[in-house]
Structure formats: structure tokens, C-alpha cells
Coordinates of C-alpha atoms and ligand atoms in Angstrom, one line a residue:
M699 CA -0.1 -0.1 0.3
T700 CA 1.3 3.4 -1.0
T701 CA 1.5 6.5 1.2
T702 CA -0.7 8.2 -1.5
T703 CA -3.5 5.8 -1.2
L704 CA -3.2 6.0 2.6
T705 CA -3.4 9.5 2.4
S706 CA -6.6 9.5 0.1
F707 CA -8.3 7.3 2.6
D708 CA -7.5 9.8 5.3
K709 CA -9.2 12.4 3.4
L710 CA -12.3 10.1 2.9
R711 CA -12.6 10.1 6.7
E712 CA -14.1 13.7 6.4
S713 CA -16.7 12.4 4.4
V714 CA -18.1 10.0 6.7
V715 CA -21.2 11.2 9.0
G716 CA -20.5 11.3 12.7
L717 CA -16.8 10.1 12.8
H718 CA -15.9 13.2 15.0
Q719 CA -18.5 12.3 17.4
Q720 CA -17.6 12.7 21.4
V721 CA -18.9 10.1 23.4
P722 CA -18.7 10.2 27.4
L723 CA -16.3 7.9 29.2
L724 CA -16.7 6.4 32.6
D725 CA -14.0 8.7 34.2
G726 CA -16.2 11.7 33.2
S727 CA -14.2 12.5 30.0
F728 CA -15.1 12.4 26.5
R729 CA -13.5 10.8 23.5
T730 CA -13.9 10.5 19.8
Y731 CA -16.0 7.1 19.1
I732 CA -14.2 4.6 17.3
N733 CA -16.5 2.3 15.3
F734 CA -15.2 -1.2 14.8
D735 CA -18.8 -2.5 14.2
N736 CA -19.1 -2.0 10.5
A737 CA -19.9 -5.7 9.8
A738 CA -23.1 -4.9 11.8
S739 CA -23.7 -1.5 10.2
T740 CA -21.8 1.4 8.7
P741 CA -22.3 5.0 9.1
P742 CA -23.8 7.2 6.4
L743 CA -21.3 8.6 3.9
G744 CA -21.8 12.5 3.7
G745 CA -22.3 12.3 -0.2
V746 CA -25.2 9.7 0.7
L747 CA -26.7 12.2 3.0
E748 CA -26.3 15.2 0.7
K749 CA -27.7 13.1 -2.3
V750 CA -30.9 12.3 -0.1
N751 CA -31.1 15.8 1.0
A752 CA -31.1 17.0 -2.7
F753 CA -33.7 14.3 -3.7
M754 CA -36.0 15.3 -0.9
E755 CA -36.5 18.5 -2.7
W756 CA -38.0 16.2 -5.6
Y757 CA -39.4 13.5 -3.6
S758 CA -43.1 12.3 -4.6
S759 CA -45.0 9.2 -5.4
V760 CA -43.2 6.9 -7.7
H761 CA -44.8 5.2 -10.7
R762 CA -48.1 6.1 -9.8
G763 CA -48.4 10.1 -10.0
S764 CA -48.6 12.2 -13.1
G765 CA -46.8 15.3 -11.6
F766 CA -43.5 16.6 -12.7
K767 CA -42.2 15.7 -8.9
S768 CA -43.4 12.2 -9.4
Q769 CA -41.6 11.7 -12.9
I770 CA -38.7 12.9 -11.3
S771 CA -38.9 10.9 -8.3
T772 CA -39.4 7.6 -10.8
S773 CA -36.6 8.4 -12.7
A774 CA -34.4 8.4 -9.7
F775 CA -35.9 5.1 -8.3
E776 CA -35.5 3.2 -11.7
E777 CA -31.9 5.0 -12.2
A778 CA -31.0 3.5 -8.5
R779 CA -32.1 0.1 -9.7
R780 CA -30.0 0.1 -12.8
I781 CA -26.9 1.4 -10.9
I782 CA -27.2 -1.5 -8.2
G783 CA -28.1 -4.0 -11.0
D784 CA -24.7 -2.8 -12.6
F785 CA -22.7 -3.0 -9.6
V786 CA -23.1 -6.7 -9.5
G787 CA -23.0 -7.5 -13.1
A788 CA -26.7 -7.9 -13.7
R789 CA -27.9 -7.9 -17.1
P790 CA -31.5 -6.6 -17.7
A791 CA -32.5 -9.2 -20.1
E792 CA -31.6 -12.1 -17.7
H793 CA -32.1 -10.4 -14.2
V794 CA -34.4 -8.5 -12.3
V795 CA -33.5 -6.0 -9.3
I796 CA -36.1 -6.3 -6.5
F797 CA -36.1 -3.6 -3.7
G798 CA -36.9 -4.9 -0.1
K799 CA -36.0 -3.7 3.4
N800 CA -32.7 -5.5 3.9
A801 CA -31.1 -8.5 3.1
S802 CA -32.9 -10.8 5.5
E803 CA -36.1 -9.9 3.7
A804 CA -34.4 -10.5 0.2
I805 CA -33.5 -13.9 1.1
N806 CA -37.0 -14.7 2.4
K807 CA -38.6 -13.5 -0.7
L808 CA -36.5 -15.8 -2.7
A809 CA -37.2 -18.8 -0.1
F810 CA -40.9 -17.9 -1.0
R811 CA -40.7 -17.3 -4.4
L812 CA -38.4 -20.4 -5.6
S813 CA -40.5 -23.4 -6.4
L814 CA -39.3 -25.8 -3.4
N815 CA -41.2 -28.9 -2.3
P816 CA -40.8 -30.1 1.4
Q817 CA -38.3 -33.1 0.2
D818 CA -36.0 -31.0 -2.0
V819 CA -32.6 -30.0 -0.4
V820 CA -31.2 -26.5 -0.1
L821 CA -27.3 -26.8 0.9
V822 CA -26.4 -24.2 3.0
S823 CA -23.1 -23.9 5.0
L824 CA -22.1 -24.0 8.7
M825 CA -20.9 -20.5 8.4
E826 CA -24.2 -18.8 7.3
H827 CA -25.8 -15.9 9.2
H828 CA -29.4 -17.0 10.6
S829 CA -30.7 -15.0 7.8
N830 CA -29.5 -17.5 5.1
D831 CA -30.3 -20.4 7.1
L832 CA -33.7 -20.2 8.9
P833 CA -35.7 -19.0 5.6
W834 CA -34.8 -22.2 3.9
R835 CA -35.3 -24.7 6.7
A836 CA -39.1 -23.5 6.7
R837 CA -39.2 -24.4 3.0
A838 CA -37.0 -27.4 2.3
Q839 CA -34.7 -30.3 3.7
V840 CA -31.6 -28.0 4.9
E841 CA -28.2 -29.3 5.3
H842 CA -25.1 -27.9 6.4
I843 CA -21.9 -27.9 4.3
E844 CA -18.9 -28.5 6.8
V845 CA -16.2 -26.0 7.8
D846 CA -12.9 -26.9 9.1
A847 CA -11.2 -25.6 12.7
L848 CA -10.5 -22.4 11.0
G849 CA -14.3 -22.0 9.9
Q850 CA -13.4 -22.2 6.4
L851 CA -15.6 -24.2 3.9
D852 CA -14.9 -27.9 3.2
E853 CA -15.5 -28.0 0.0
T854 CA -14.7 -31.8 -0.3
D855 CA -17.8 -32.2 1.9
F856 CA -19.6 -29.8 -0.5
E857 CA -18.9 -32.2 -3.3
A858 CA -19.6 -35.2 -1.1
R859 CA -23.1 -33.9 -0.3
L860 CA -24.0 -32.7 -4.0
A861 CA -23.3 -36.5 -5.2
R862 CA -25.0 -38.2 -2.3
L863 CA -28.3 -35.9 -2.9
A864 CA -28.0 -36.2 -6.7
G865 CA -31.0 -34.9 -8.2
R866 CA -32.6 -33.5 -4.9
V867 CA -30.4 -30.3 -4.4
K868 CA -32.2 -27.3 -5.6
L869 CA -30.1 -24.5 -4.4
V870 CA -26.9 -23.8 -2.8
A871 CA -27.3 -20.7 -0.7
I872 CA -23.9 -19.5 0.6
T873 CA -22.3 -16.5 2.1
G874 CA -20.1 -14.5 -0.1
A875 CA -17.8 -13.7 3.1
S876 CA -18.6 -14.5 6.7
N877 CA -19.7 -12.2 9.0
V878 CA -17.7 -13.7 11.9
T879 CA -14.2 -14.8 10.7
G880 CA -14.1 -12.7 7.3
F881 CA -13.7 -16.1 5.4
L882 CA -14.3 -15.6 1.7
P883 CA -15.5 -18.9 -0.1
D884 CA -14.5 -19.1 -4.0
I885 CA -18.3 -18.6 -4.6
H886 CA -17.8 -18.8 -8.6
R887 CA -16.2 -22.4 -8.2
L888 CA -19.1 -23.1 -5.9
A889 CA -21.3 -22.1 -8.6
V890 CA -19.8 -24.3 -11.3
K891 CA -20.3 -27.2 -9.0
A892 CA -23.8 -26.5 -8.0
H893 CA -24.7 -25.8 -11.6
Q894 CA -23.1 -29.3 -12.7
A895 CA -25.5 -30.7 -9.9
G896 CA -28.5 -29.2 -11.5
A897 CA -28.8 -26.9 -8.7
Q898 CA -28.9 -23.0 -8.8
I899 CA -26.8 -20.8 -6.4
L900 CA -28.0 -17.7 -4.0
V901 CA -24.8 -15.8 -2.7
D902 CA -25.9 -13.9 0.4
C903 CA -23.5 -10.6 -0.5
A904 CA -24.5 -8.6 2.7
Q905 CA -20.8 -8.7 3.7
L906 CA -19.2 -9.2 0.7
A907 CA -20.6 -6.4 -1.6
P908 CA -19.1 -3.6 0.7
H909 CA -15.7 -4.8 0.4
R910 CA -15.2 -6.8 -3.0
R911 CA -16.4 -6.4 -6.6
V912 CA -19.2 -8.9 -7.0
D913 CA -20.1 -10.0 -10.8
M914 CA -23.1 -12.3 -11.2
L915 CA -21.8 -13.3 -15.0
P916 CA -24.2 -14.1 -17.7
L917 CA -26.4 -17.0 -17.2
N918 CA -24.5 -19.1 -20.0
N919 CA -21.3 -18.9 -17.8
P920 CA -21.3 -22.3 -15.8
A921 CA -19.6 -20.0 -12.8
H922 CA -22.5 -17.4 -12.8
L923 CA -24.5 -16.5 -9.7
D924 CA -28.3 -17.1 -10.0
Y925 CA -29.3 -14.6 -6.8
V926 CA -27.4 -12.0 -5.0
A927 CA -28.7 -10.5 -1.6
L928 CA -27.5 -6.9 -0.7
S929 CA -27.8 -4.8 2.4
A930 CA -27.6 -1.1 2.1
H931 CA -27.0 -0.6 6.0
K932 CA -23.8 -2.5 5.5
M933 CA -22.7 -0.2 2.6
Y934 CA -22.7 3.3 3.8
A935 CA -26.3 4.1 3.2
P936 CA -28.4 3.0 6.2
F937 CA -31.7 4.2 4.7
G938 CA -33.7 0.9 5.0
T939 CA -32.9 -0.7 1.7
G940 CA -32.1 -4.4 0.6
V941 CA -32.0 -5.7 -2.7
L942 CA -32.5 -9.2 -4.4
V943 CA -31.0 -9.5 -7.8
G944 CA -31.9 -12.4 -9.3
R945 CA -33.0 -14.7 -12.6
R946 CA -36.0 -12.9 -14.4
D947 CA -37.1 -16.5 -15.2
T948 CA -37.6 -17.3 -11.7
F949 CA -40.0 -14.1 -11.0
E950 CA -41.8 -14.2 -14.3
Q951 CA -43.5 -17.3 -12.9
G952 CA -45.9 -17.7 -9.9
E953 CA -47.3 -15.4 -7.6
P954 CA -45.5 -12.8 -5.1
E955 CA -45.7 -13.3 -1.3
Y956 CA -47.1 -9.8 -0.6
R957 CA -50.0 -8.7 -3.0
G958 CA -51.0 -5.2 -3.2
G959 CA -50.7 -2.0 -5.1
G960 CA -48.2 -1.7 -7.7
T961 CA -48.2 -5.4 -8.3
I962 CA -50.7 -5.9 -10.9
K963 CA -51.9 -5.2 -14.5
I964 CA -55.6 -5.5 -13.9
V965 CA -58.0 -6.7 -11.2
T966 CA -61.5 -7.5 -11.5
P967 CA -63.9 -8.7 -8.5
T968 CA -62.7 -12.3 -9.6
T969 CA -59.5 -12.1 -11.8
V970 CA -55.9 -10.9 -10.9
D971 CA -53.3 -10.5 -13.6
W972 CA -50.0 -9.8 -12.1
S973 CA -47.4 -7.4 -13.5
S974 CA -44.0 -8.5 -14.7
P975 CA -41.0 -8.3 -12.2
P976 CA -39.9 -6.5 -10.5
E977 CA -43.3 -4.6 -10.2
K978 CA -44.8 -7.7 -9.2
E979 CA -42.5 -8.4 -6.6
E980 CA -42.7 -4.7 -4.7
A981 CA -46.0 -4.8 -3.5
G982 CA -47.1 -1.1 -1.7
S983 CA -45.1 2.4 -2.1
P984 CA -41.4 1.4 -2.3
N985 CA -38.5 3.2 -0.3
V986 CA -37.6 5.6 -2.9
V987 CA -35.4 7.3 -0.6
G988 CA -33.5 4.2 0.5
A989 CA -33.0 3.1 -3.1
V990 CA -31.4 6.7 -3.9
A991 CA -29.1 6.4 -0.8
M992 CA -27.8 3.1 -2.0
A993 CA -27.2 3.9 -5.4
A994 CA -25.4 7.1 -4.3
A995 CA -23.2 5.1 -2.0
I996 CA -22.4 2.7 -4.8
K997 CA -21.5 5.2 -6.9
F998 CA -19.1 6.7 -4.3
M999 CA -17.5 3.3 -3.6
Q1000 CA -17.0 2.7 -7.3
S1001 CA -15.5 6.4 -7.8
I1002 CA -12.9 5.0 -4.7
G1003 CA -12.4 1.5 -6.8
M1004 CA -13.2 -1.9 -5.1
A1005 CA -9.8 -2.8 -5.6
A1006 CA -8.5 0.3 -3.6
I1007 CA -10.9 -0.4 -0.9
A1008 CA -10.0 -4.2 -0.8
D1009 CA -6.3 -3.1 -0.6
H1010 CA -6.7 -0.7 2.3
E1011 CA -8.9 -3.1 4.3
A1012 CA -6.5 -5.6 3.6
E1013 CA -3.7 -3.6 5.2
L1014 CA -5.7 -2.5 8.1
T1015 CA -6.5 -6.4 8.8
A1016 CA -2.8 -7.2 8.6
Y1017 CA -2.1 -4.2 10.9
A1018 CA -4.6 -5.5 13.4
L1019 CA -3.5 -9.1 13.4
E1020 CA 0.2 -8.1 13.9
K1021 CA -0.9 -6.2 17.1
L1022 CA -3.2 -8.4 18.4
A1023 CA -0.8 -11.4 17.7
G1024 CA 1.6 -9.5 20.2
L1025 CA -1.0 -9.2 23.0
P1026 CA -1.3 -11.8 26.0
R1027 CA -4.0 -13.8 26.4
I1028 CA -5.9 -13.1 23.2
E1029 CA -7.3 -15.6 21.3
I1030 CA -8.3 -15.1 17.8
Y1031 CA -10.7 -17.2 15.7
G1032 CA -10.5 -18.2 12.0
D1033 CA -7.3 -17.3 9.9
A1034 CA -5.2 -15.1 11.9
V1035 CA -1.9 -14.9 9.7
P1036 CA -1.5 -11.3 8.9
G1037 CA 0.0 -12.2 5.3
N1038 CA -3.4 -14.0 4.5
S1039 CA -5.4 -10.6 4.5
R1040 CA -5.9 -9.9 1.3
N1041 CA -7.9 -13.5 1.0
R1042 CA -10.4 -12.7 3.8
L1043 CA -12.3 -9.5 5.3
G1044 CA -11.4 -7.0 7.8
V1045 CA -13.6 -9.0 10.3
I1046 CA -11.7 -10.1 13.5
P1047 CA -13.5 -12.1 16.2
F1048 CA -11.5 -13.1 19.5
N1049 CA -11.7 -13.5 22.9
I1050 CA -9.5 -12.7 26.1
A1051 CA -8.5 -15.8 28.2
G1052 CA -10.5 -15.5 31.2
F1053 CA -12.8 -12.4 30.5
S1054 CA -16.1 -12.6 29.3
H1055 CA -16.8 -11.4 25.8
Y1056 CA -19.9 -9.4 27.2
L1057 CA -17.4 -7.9 29.9
V1058 CA -14.7 -6.9 27.4
A1059 CA -17.1 -5.1 25.1
A1060 CA -18.7 -3.1 28.2
I1061 CA -15.1 -2.1 28.9
L1062 CA -14.2 -1.1 25.6
S1063 CA -17.3 0.9 25.3
A1064 CA -17.4 2.8 28.7
E1065 CA -13.7 3.0 29.3
W1066 CA -12.1 3.6 25.6
G1067 CA -15.3 4.6 23.5
I1068 CA -14.8 1.7 21.2
G1069 CA -17.7 0.2 19.7
V1070 CA -17.4 -3.4 19.0
R1071 CA -20.1 -6.2 18.5
N1072 CA -20.1 -9.2 20.9
G1073 CA -21.9 -12.5 21.3
C1074 CA -22.7 -14.9 18.5
F1075 CA -23.2 -12.6 15.4
C1076 CA -26.5 -14.4 14.5
A1077 CA -24.6 -17.4 13.5
H1078 CA -25.0 -19.7 16.7
P1079 CA -24.1 -23.1 14.7
Y1080 CA -20.8 -21.5 13.5
L1081 CA -19.8 -19.9 16.7
L1082 CA -20.5 -23.0 18.8
H1083 CA -18.2 -25.0 16.1
L1084 CA -15.4 -22.4 16.1
M1085 CA -15.3 -22.7 20.0
G1086 CA -15.5 -26.2 20.0
I1087 CA -18.5 -26.3 22.0
A1088 CA -19.8 -30.0 22.3
E1089 CA -23.8 -30.8 21.7
A1090 CA -24.1 -31.5 25.4
E1091 CA -22.8 -28.3 26.4
A1092 CA -24.3 -26.5 23.8
E1093 CA -27.8 -28.0 25.2
K1094 CA -27.0 -26.6 28.6
V1095 CA -26.6 -23.3 27.2
R1096 CA -29.9 -23.4 25.3
Q1097 CA -31.8 -24.6 28.3
N1098 CA -30.1 -21.4 30.1
I1099 CA -31.4 -19.2 27.6
L1100 CA -34.7 -20.8 27.4
N1101 CA -34.7 -19.8 31.2
N1102 CA -34.0 -16.3 30.3
D1103 CA -30.4 -16.2 31.7
R1104 CA -27.7 -15.2 29.4
R1105 CA -24.8 -15.0 31.5
E1106 CA -23.0 -18.0 30.7
M1107 CA -23.7 -17.6 26.4
P1108 CA -20.5 -18.4 24.8
G1109 CA -19.5 -15.6 22.3
M1110 CA -16.5 -13.5 21.1
V1111 CA -15.8 -10.0 20.7
R1112 CA -15.7 -9.0 16.8
V1113 CA -13.8 -5.8 15.6
S1114 CA -14.7 -5.2 11.7
F1115 CA -13.2 -2.5 9.6
G1116 CA -15.0 -0.2 7.1
I1117 CA -13.3 2.2 4.5
Y1118 CA -12.5 4.8 7.0
N1119 CA -11.1 3.2 9.7
T1120 CA -7.5 3.8 10.6
R1121 CA -4.0 2.3 11.9
E1122 CA -4.3 4.8 14.7
E1123 CA -7.7 3.4 16.0
I1124 CA -6.3 0.0 15.7
D1125 CA -3.4 1.2 18.1
V1126 CA -6.0 2.5 20.5
L1127 CA -7.9 -0.7 20.4
A1128 CA -4.4 -2.7 20.9
Q1129 CA -3.6 -0.5 23.8
A1130 CA -7.2 -1.1 25.4
L1131 CA -7.0 -4.9 25.0
S1132 CA -3.4 -4.9 26.5
R1133 CA -4.8 -3.1 29.7
I1134 CA -8.0 -5.1 30.1
A1135 CA -6.0 -8.4 29.6
A1136 CA -3.9 -7.1 32.4
G1137 CA -6.8 -6.6 34.6
N1138 CA -6.1 -3.0 34.3
Y1139 CA -9.3 -1.3 34.1
A1140 CA -11.3 1.1 36.1
G1141 CA -15.0 0.4 36.5
K1142 CA -16.9 -2.3 38.5
Y1143 CA -19.3 -3.9 36.1
Y1144 CA -22.3 -6.2 36.9
Q1145 CA -24.0 -8.6 34.8
D1146 CA -27.6 -8.3 33.8
K1147 CA -29.0 -12.0 34.1
E1148 CA -31.6 -11.6 31.3
S1149 CA -29.4 -10.0 28.6
G1150 CA -25.9 -11.2 29.7
E1151 CA -24.5 -7.6 29.2
F1152 CA -22.2 -6.5 32.0
R1153 CA -23.1 -2.4 32.8
P1154 CA -20.6 -0.3 35.1
E1155 CA -21.9 0.4 38.4
G1156 CA -22.9 3.7 39.2
W1157 CA -23.1 5.1 35.7
S1158 CA -26.1 5.8 33.7
F1159 CA -27.0 8.6 31.0
D1160 CA -30.1 9.8 29.5
P1161 CA -29.7 9.0 25.7
R1162 CA -32.1 11.8 25.0
E1163 CA -29.2 14.3 26.3
Y1164 CA -27.4 13.3 22.9
F1165 CA -30.2 12.9 20.7
D1166 CA -33.9 13.8 21.2
L1167 CA -37.1 13.9 18.9
Ligands
PLP2021 C1 -23.8 -12.6 6.3 C2 -25.1 -11.8 6.6 N1 -25.9 -12.0 6.0 C3 -27.2 -11.4 6.3 C4 -27.4 -10.4 7.2 C5 -28.6 -9.6 7.6 O1 -28.5 -8.6 6.9 P1 -29.8 -7.4 7.1 O2 -29.5 -6.8 8.6 O3 -29.6 -6.6 6.0 O4 -30.9 -8.4 7.0 C6 -26.3 -10.1 7.6 C7 -26.2 -8.8 8.9 O5 -25.3 -8.8 9.6 C8 -24.9 -10.7 7.6 O6 -24.0 -10.5 8.1

């Protein structure tokens, strides 16, 4: 990574909303917030906010209004659809871009719309976010492709399952990047194998798309992706939009799961003729503002270049892994080799031996102003596997949770980087973790039984002092 590139990424910080926000600490001081929770949600880009504000001057109903503003809004909405489709290599003759509210909804829509019967098999992997596992369990037989001790996909197991279940696997539904370890499966290689076995492939790109170029490829290429799901709140546009891009032929058949305004050609008291996709799939008034924001964020990321984003984040990841490796009592999960940082995302899960993940996260927030995520990251099966938790122990944990006691819930602390994070922020994290590992923290923390969370004793604040409606 050259200094010039680093400098331009430093400048980029100026265009991210809220990065200079001061937050209160336990000792009464204030500190600039460090956000290492980008895998959950990213802050908005200033350019996105500006575009949204400019658009509000023209905001009106889309598709159904005849007024001038409606025409401008409709044009912006359809332009956003085109930009998002281009971003993932969609071809209008082959694919449709369907707006919804997040990646979970996009995957649930596909689970509803694919023609599956209860005996069909959907292959998911053990590393999936629950949003790419549970929708399939409701519709078909789900099998989980194994992962190894580092949480990396076992492709031999994948092939063995495809062979054993020959003819029954209708879909391979796999993440493009793990939200826990940052592992990047070779999605196009998996696509070739899935297609050879007569299955289609969905790639959950909620984590992948903000960090790497996604290319669905034309349908006549054996490595093509049949469907991808995207999430704008992980792409610097948190305005309530998610997208499913998928094969047009799938959505030309059948009926939508939500029915209502905008989905039909003509309705009589006894007949319904559905519109063509994507209109058929978007019941009710769409989130036009969210679509505009998502497209603006994509244009911004494209102006930086997805390769430059990947380089910058790989550099941060390698730096963080080096720093963490030098600290006592830190256990990193997944691939912890700094030299491999180009082949994974900047998502690093870890624990400090002898410390609850809940406590580490609480101290980082209350004493250092660092926002991380802790717990199981909506990927319970994967976490249990990475932590080597046996079935009997997992059952005990389950019973505790059903009894509203999360105190012993296994979990990890996760830091995840975005385009605007810096080495200096990682230095602060490393300093904080080394102090915590040495037992060097100021507060007394108590644990809430129901949530499992630790909270500093004698410290409370009114959120409305910071933001009130
Ligand atoms: C891999 C993955 N898939 C799906 C989701 C769900 O995304 P959304 O919040 O947009 O529904 C997440 C969210 O963390 C994720 O990390």
C-alpha cells in the first residue's frame, strides 16, 4: 500500500458522517468514538446524505403520479435500480433487481418464490448468518456444508453432499463472506459445481458487497450466480433498503408473497393479472429514498474503486492481526495470519482468556469509547463450532437461554473495519485490550442475567441528552 493511497483514505474520513462524535467515558471525560462494528452497520457517507437531501426537494410518489415531481422521483428510483444492478453485473434481459428492506427480507423473498417442495434439499453452510439458514429450513430439507477448525468451507464435504443428494439439491445458499471470520468462499467455483449438479446458487452478499466487486456473470457462464442479496445499511447507506437480484425467469413465474398496490396489471372482482417483475415483487409504495441512498453509496464506492477499498482494508486487517498477536491472552478465531489478509475480510473475532466477551465489550465502550460487537453474531452453529462447544454443553446453554439467563452464553468479541478506519484507531484498540487483559480497568461491572450484558456500576446517562426527537 502506498502512502498516497493511505492519504486519500485519510481524506475520505472527512466525508463519513459522525466520525468526530465525542462520547462520554466512565471517568467523566469525552473521547472521539471509534466504530469497529462495520460488519453490523456502517455509518452514512456525507455524499449519500447530501444526495438524499437534494432528492427530498423532488420527492414524490413513484410510478403512479403524473406530476412533475413524481416523474423525477420515478426516474431516480429506476436509475437507482439500474446502478445497483450494474454494481453486481446484472443483465436486464436476464436479471431483475427487486427492492426490499434488508438482506434478510431479500432471502426470505427468494425462499418464498423459488418453487421448492418439502423433499427438496437446500445446501447451506455451517458459517451462514441465520438470515441465510432459517428461511430455507421453513421451505425444504436443509443440510449444512461442513467447515474446518478455522471456519473455512470444506469443499470436499460440499462435493460429497452434492453427489450423495444427486437430483435433490435445488439450491446452494451460501454467504459471499463470513460475518464472523471474514472468510471468503470461492463463490464462482462453488457455482460451477452447483450448476453441474443441476442446482442454482444464491450468494448472500450482505458482507461481501461493501468490500469486494461482485459479478453475477451471464447465465450461460457455468460460474454465474443465480441470485445475490444485498444490504444497504452495511454499504454506507443506512436508509432501510435491501435488494434481491435474481434470474428474471424465476420471478416471471408464480405469484408474489405480498400482494397489493403496484403488483398487478388489472384486477376485477374475480381475476388478478400480475405485472411483470420487478413490479410484481414490490407491493406497496417502495422506499425510494433508501434506493437513492444505496445507489449514491455505490457510486461513491465505485469512484474510490473496489480494488482500492479491498487494498486499504487488507492493510488494516494485517496491521490489526499483527498487533493482536503481540498481546497476551488474546485468542483469535479463524485465519489469524496477517499475510493472508488479502484473502479475507477485515472482520476479526477474538476472546481474552479468562474474560467474558460481554465484559470486554462493555469495558471497550465505557472506558475507551470503542464500539464493537460481541456474542454470537446471528451465527450460533458457526460460533459453537469455532469455539469447540460440544453438543451436551450447547444444550445446557440453550436451556439457560430458554430460562432467560444469558450470563454463560458463549461468544466472542468482533472488530470489523470499514473504508474509513485507521491504523491509529487500531493502536487505541490494542492499547485497550492489553490493559484489559492485564486486569487494568477502572469500573466495577455487574452482569444483567437476562441479557448477559455487563454494565458499569453507578454510571448511567440519558440517551436523550445526546439525541432527542
Ligand atoms: C452475512 C449476513 N447475511 C445477512 C445479514 C442480514 O442482513 P440485514 O440486516 O440486511 O437483513 C447479515 C447481517 O449482519 C450478514 O452479516
